[in-house]
XYZ file of C-alpha atoms in Angstrom:
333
model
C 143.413 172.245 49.545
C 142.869 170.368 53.131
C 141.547 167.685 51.247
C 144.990 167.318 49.212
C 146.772 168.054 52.796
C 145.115 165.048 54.255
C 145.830 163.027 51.423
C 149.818 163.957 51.536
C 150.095 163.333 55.017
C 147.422 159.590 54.984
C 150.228 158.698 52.066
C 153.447 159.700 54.247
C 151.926 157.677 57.329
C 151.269 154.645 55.052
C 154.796 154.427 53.864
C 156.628 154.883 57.571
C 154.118 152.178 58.400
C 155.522 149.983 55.760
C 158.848 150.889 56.558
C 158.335 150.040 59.837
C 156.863 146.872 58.897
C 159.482 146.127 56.730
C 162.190 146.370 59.359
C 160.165 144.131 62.032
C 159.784 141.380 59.276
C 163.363 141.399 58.840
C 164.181 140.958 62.560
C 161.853 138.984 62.982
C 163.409 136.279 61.006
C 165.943 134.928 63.070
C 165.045 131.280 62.916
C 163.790 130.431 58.826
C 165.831 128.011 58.130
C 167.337 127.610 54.931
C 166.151 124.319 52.274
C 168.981 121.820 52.972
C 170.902 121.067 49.474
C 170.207 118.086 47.389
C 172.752 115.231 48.201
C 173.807 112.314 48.268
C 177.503 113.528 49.059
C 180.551 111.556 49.194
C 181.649 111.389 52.904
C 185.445 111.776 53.705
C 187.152 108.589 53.136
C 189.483 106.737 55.815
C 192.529 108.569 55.861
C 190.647 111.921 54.109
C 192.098 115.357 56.513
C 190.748 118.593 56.471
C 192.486 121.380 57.712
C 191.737 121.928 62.152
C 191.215 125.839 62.240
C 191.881 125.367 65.782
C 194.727 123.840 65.563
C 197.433 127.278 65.198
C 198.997 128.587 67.778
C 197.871 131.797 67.380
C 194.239 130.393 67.806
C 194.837 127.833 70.528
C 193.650 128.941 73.941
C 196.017 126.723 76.698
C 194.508 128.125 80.357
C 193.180 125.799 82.388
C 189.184 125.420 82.083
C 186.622 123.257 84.310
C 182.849 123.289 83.045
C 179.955 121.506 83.944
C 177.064 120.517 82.395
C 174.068 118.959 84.284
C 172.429 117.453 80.597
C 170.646 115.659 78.797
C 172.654 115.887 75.671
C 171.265 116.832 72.811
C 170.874 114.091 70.143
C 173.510 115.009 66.649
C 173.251 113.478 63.237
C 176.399 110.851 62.768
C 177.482 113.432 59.817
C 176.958 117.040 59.097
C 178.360 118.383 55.539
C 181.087 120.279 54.798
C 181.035 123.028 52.739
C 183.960 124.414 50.081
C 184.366 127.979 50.220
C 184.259 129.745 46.446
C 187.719 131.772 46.361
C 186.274 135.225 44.595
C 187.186 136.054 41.144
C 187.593 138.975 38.877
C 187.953 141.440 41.843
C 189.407 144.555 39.618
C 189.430 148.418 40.716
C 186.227 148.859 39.046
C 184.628 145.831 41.135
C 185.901 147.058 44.240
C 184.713 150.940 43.403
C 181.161 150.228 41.861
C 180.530 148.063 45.411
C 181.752 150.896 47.337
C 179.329 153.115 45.679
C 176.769 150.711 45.240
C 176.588 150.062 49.207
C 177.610 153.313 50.343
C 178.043 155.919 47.932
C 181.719 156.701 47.811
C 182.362 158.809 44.604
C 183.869 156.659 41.876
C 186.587 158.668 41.766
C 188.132 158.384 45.051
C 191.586 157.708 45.083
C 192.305 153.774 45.393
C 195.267 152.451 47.275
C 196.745 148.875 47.497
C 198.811 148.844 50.790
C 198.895 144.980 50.012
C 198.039 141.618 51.357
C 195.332 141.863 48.473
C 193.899 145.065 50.369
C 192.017 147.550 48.547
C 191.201 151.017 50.341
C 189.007 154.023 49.156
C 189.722 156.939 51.297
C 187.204 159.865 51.510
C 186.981 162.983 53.730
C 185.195 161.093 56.148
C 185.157 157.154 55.440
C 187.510 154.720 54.724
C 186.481 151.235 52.946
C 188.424 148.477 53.055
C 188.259 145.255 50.828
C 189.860 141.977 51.114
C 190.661 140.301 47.372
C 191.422 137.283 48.997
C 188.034 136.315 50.813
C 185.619 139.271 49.334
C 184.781 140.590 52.559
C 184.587 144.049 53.026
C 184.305 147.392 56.039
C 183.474 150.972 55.961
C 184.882 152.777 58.793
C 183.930 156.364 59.894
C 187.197 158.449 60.636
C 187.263 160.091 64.024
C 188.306 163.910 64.128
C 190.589 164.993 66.282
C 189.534 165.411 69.913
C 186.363 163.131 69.680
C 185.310 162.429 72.948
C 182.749 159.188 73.422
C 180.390 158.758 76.759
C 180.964 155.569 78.716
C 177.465 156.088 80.301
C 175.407 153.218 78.759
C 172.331 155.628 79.235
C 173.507 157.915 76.529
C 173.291 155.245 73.625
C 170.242 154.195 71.584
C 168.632 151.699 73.320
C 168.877 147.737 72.462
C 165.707 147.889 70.614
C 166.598 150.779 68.804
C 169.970 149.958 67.794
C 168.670 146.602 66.413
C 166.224 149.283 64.330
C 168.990 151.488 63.174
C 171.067 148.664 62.077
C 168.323 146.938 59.966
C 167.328 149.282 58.659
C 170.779 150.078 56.958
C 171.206 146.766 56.189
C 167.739 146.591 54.119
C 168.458 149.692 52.285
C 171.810 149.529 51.451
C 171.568 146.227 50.140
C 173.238 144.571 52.743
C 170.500 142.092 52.936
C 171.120 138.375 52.252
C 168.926 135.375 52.623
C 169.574 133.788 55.963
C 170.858 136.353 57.538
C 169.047 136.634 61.155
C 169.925 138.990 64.234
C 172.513 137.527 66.825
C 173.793 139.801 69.312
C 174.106 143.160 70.745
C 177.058 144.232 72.883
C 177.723 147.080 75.018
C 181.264 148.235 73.853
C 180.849 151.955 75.165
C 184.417 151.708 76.602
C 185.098 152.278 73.107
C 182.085 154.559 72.617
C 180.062 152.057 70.431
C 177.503 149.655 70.756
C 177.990 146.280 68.424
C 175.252 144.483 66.618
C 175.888 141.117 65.055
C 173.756 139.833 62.132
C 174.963 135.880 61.561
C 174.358 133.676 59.032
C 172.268 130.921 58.152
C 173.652 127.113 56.739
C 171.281 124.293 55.929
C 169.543 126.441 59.153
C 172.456 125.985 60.850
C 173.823 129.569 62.718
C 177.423 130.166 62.229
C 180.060 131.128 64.692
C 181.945 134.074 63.235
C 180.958 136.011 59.215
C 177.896 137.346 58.860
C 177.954 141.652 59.224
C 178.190 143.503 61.623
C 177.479 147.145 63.100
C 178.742 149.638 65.331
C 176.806 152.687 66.288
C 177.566 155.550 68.210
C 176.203 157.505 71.097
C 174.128 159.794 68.530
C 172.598 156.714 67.042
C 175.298 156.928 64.317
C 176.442 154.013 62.232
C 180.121 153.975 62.538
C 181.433 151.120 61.352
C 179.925 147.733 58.759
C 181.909 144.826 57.971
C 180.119 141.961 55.927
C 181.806 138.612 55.390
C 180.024 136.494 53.457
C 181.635 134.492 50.581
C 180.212 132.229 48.485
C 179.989 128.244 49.446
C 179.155 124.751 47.988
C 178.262 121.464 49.091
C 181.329 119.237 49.319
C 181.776 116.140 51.328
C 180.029 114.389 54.632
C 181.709 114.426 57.610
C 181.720 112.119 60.591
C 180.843 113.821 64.242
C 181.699 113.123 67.514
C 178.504 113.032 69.768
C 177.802 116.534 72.129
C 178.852 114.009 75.118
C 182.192 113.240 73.249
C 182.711 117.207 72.401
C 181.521 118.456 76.336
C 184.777 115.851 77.544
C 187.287 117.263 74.725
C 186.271 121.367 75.860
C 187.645 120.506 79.772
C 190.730 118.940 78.526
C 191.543 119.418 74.306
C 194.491 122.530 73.948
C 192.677 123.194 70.643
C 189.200 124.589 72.378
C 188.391 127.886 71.763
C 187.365 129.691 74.784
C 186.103 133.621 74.881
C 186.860 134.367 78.673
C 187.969 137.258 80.293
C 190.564 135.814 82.858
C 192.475 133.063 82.391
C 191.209 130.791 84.682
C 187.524 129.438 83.334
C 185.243 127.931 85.718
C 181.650 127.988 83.922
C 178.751 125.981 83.474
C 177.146 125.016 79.963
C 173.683 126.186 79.697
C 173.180 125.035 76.091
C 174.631 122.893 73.617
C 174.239 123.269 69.606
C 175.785 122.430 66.387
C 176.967 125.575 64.342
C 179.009 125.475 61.791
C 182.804 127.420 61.684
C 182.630 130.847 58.855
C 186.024 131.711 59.509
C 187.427 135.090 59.316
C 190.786 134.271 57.815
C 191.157 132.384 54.056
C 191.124 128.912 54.341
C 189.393 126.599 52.066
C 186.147 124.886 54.156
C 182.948 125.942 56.602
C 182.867 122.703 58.462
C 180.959 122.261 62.092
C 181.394 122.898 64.958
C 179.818 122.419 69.122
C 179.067 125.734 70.486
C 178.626 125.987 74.283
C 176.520 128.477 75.828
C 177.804 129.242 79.567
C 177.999 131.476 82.482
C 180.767 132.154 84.948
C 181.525 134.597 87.821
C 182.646 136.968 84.265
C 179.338 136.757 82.873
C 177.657 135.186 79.996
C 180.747 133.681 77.277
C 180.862 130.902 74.878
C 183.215 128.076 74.058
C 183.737 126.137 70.790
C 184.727 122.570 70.024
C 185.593 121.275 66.340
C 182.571 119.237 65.599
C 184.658 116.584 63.061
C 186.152 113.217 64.148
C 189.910 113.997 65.241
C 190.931 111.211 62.592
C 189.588 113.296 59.874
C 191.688 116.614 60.795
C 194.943 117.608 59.665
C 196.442 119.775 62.296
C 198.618 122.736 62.459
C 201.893 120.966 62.652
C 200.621 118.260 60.022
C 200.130 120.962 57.560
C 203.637 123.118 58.040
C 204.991 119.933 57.717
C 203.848 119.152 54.456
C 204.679 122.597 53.530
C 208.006 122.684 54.417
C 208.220 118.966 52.280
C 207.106 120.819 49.215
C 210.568 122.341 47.833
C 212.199 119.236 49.470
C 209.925 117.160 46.789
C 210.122 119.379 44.110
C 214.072 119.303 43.744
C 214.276 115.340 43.794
């Protein structure tokens, strides 16, 4: 009977081992880069535009900015490839409920709503997901009871270490887990009584700014809320670059530079320079690349992001409602 005991409990320690294991592996790999695709590609031809996701209003940051950068500059291929972004198909109820249940384990028969703008929501006692048709993404939010009260003491959360555990951990088994998926960040929101994990994504071992999943947990070590954005891409075309010299000159002075500050008035300096490329959040049609600056300011540590392509090959906000607007005009000739 000890014997068997001993057994049970060698067994149960060899598993949380693995587990364990398991989890460091997957943080762990951060940097594998992923096998660059099989080209030649076509590169954009004089006079070829792609749409400048910087280029709306609504995205455009105008304050004043004045960085420095004491160099070198790093050295940047001539061309980085674009990728085209695989609209999803087939999304039906039964797609969007067998995922639910498949990542999370809402009941199949939870009521589904369609409050539109191609939203689909499964509501349950104590969860609501949330898919978007139009890009595939998808969140699962926790619903707060009444009179939940959150700690803004830093000290009462899981520490950094293990909220990075926690959140791998549900990412591995829930099947969360893609290839090229590699920690990012960890940010202390508990002024909203959460701290945020970011897990970003891999291109031709590229990171990405923006996509990927990420995780909120709770004071109580509690995941709260998941969102994963991740939709399909291809290969497409080449694209021309500006040089990290040429992009550093366009951050103090372009209108279309996307700064995260927290005043309006940004007076950094650029402690690192790299080429990511741009998963945006909203549907549009290409992952293309972009310069993300590293820097610190009297704020703290921020970032700031430059559109990597050759201004000749962009088609900017006002070039695009333009040719909207044309459409109808064109059509009734």
């Amino acid at each position: 009977m000890v014997n068997k005991k001993l057994v049970i409990w060698i067994v149960a320690g060899v598993l949380i081992i693995l587990c364990i294991a398991g989890v460091i592996f997957f943080l762990s790999q951060e940097e594998e880069a992923i096998p660059e695709p099989e080209g030649p590609y076509p590169v954009l031809a004089p006079g070829e535009k792609i749409a400048d996701p910087l280029s709306s209003p609504s995205i455009s940051v105008g304050f004043k900015r004045s960085f420095r950068y004491d160099g070198p500059f790093p050295k940047t291929p001539s061309k980085m490839l674009v990728y085209k972004i695989v609209s999803p198909q087939n999304i039906t109820d039964d797609y969007v409920r067998d995922l639910a249940e498949r990542h999370f384990g809402i009941p199949r028969d939870t009521p589904l709503r369609r409050p539109g703008l191609g939203l689909y929501w499964l509501r349950t006692a104590t969860h609501l997901f949330e898919l978007d048709s139009r890009t595939g993404s998808f969140n699962i939010l926790k619903i707060k009871e009444k009179g939940t009260r959150h700690s803004k003491n830093r000290q009462d959360y899981p520490s950094g270490e293990e909220c990075k555990k926690i959140a791998a951990e549900f990412i591995k088994n829930r099947g969360l887990l893609e290839v090229g998926l590699y920690f990012g960040s960890i940010g202390d929101n508990t002024s909203s009584g959460v701290m945020s994990l970011g897990f970003g994504r891999l291109i031709n071992g590229y990171k990405t700014w923006e996509g990927g999943i990420s995780v909120d947990i709770d004071q109580y070590g509690e995941i709260v809320r998941v969102s994963k954005r991740w939709q399909e891409i291809v290969p497409w075309k080449m694209a021309p670059i500006k040089t990290a010299e040429q992009a550093f000159k366009e951050l103090n002075k372009d209108p279309r530079a996307f700064v995260m500050a927290l005043h309006p008035r940004t007076n950094g300096k650029v402690k690192e320079i790299t080429l990511r490329y741009h998963f945006p959040l909203t549907p549009v049609d290409y992952v293309q690349p972009v310069y993300y600056f590293k820097y610190t300011s009297p704020s703290g540590d921020s970032y700031a992001v430059i559109l990597a392509i050759k201004a000749e090959y962009l088609k900017s906000y006002e070039e695009i409602r333009k040719e909207t607007e044309e459409k109808p005009t064109s059509r009734n000739k």
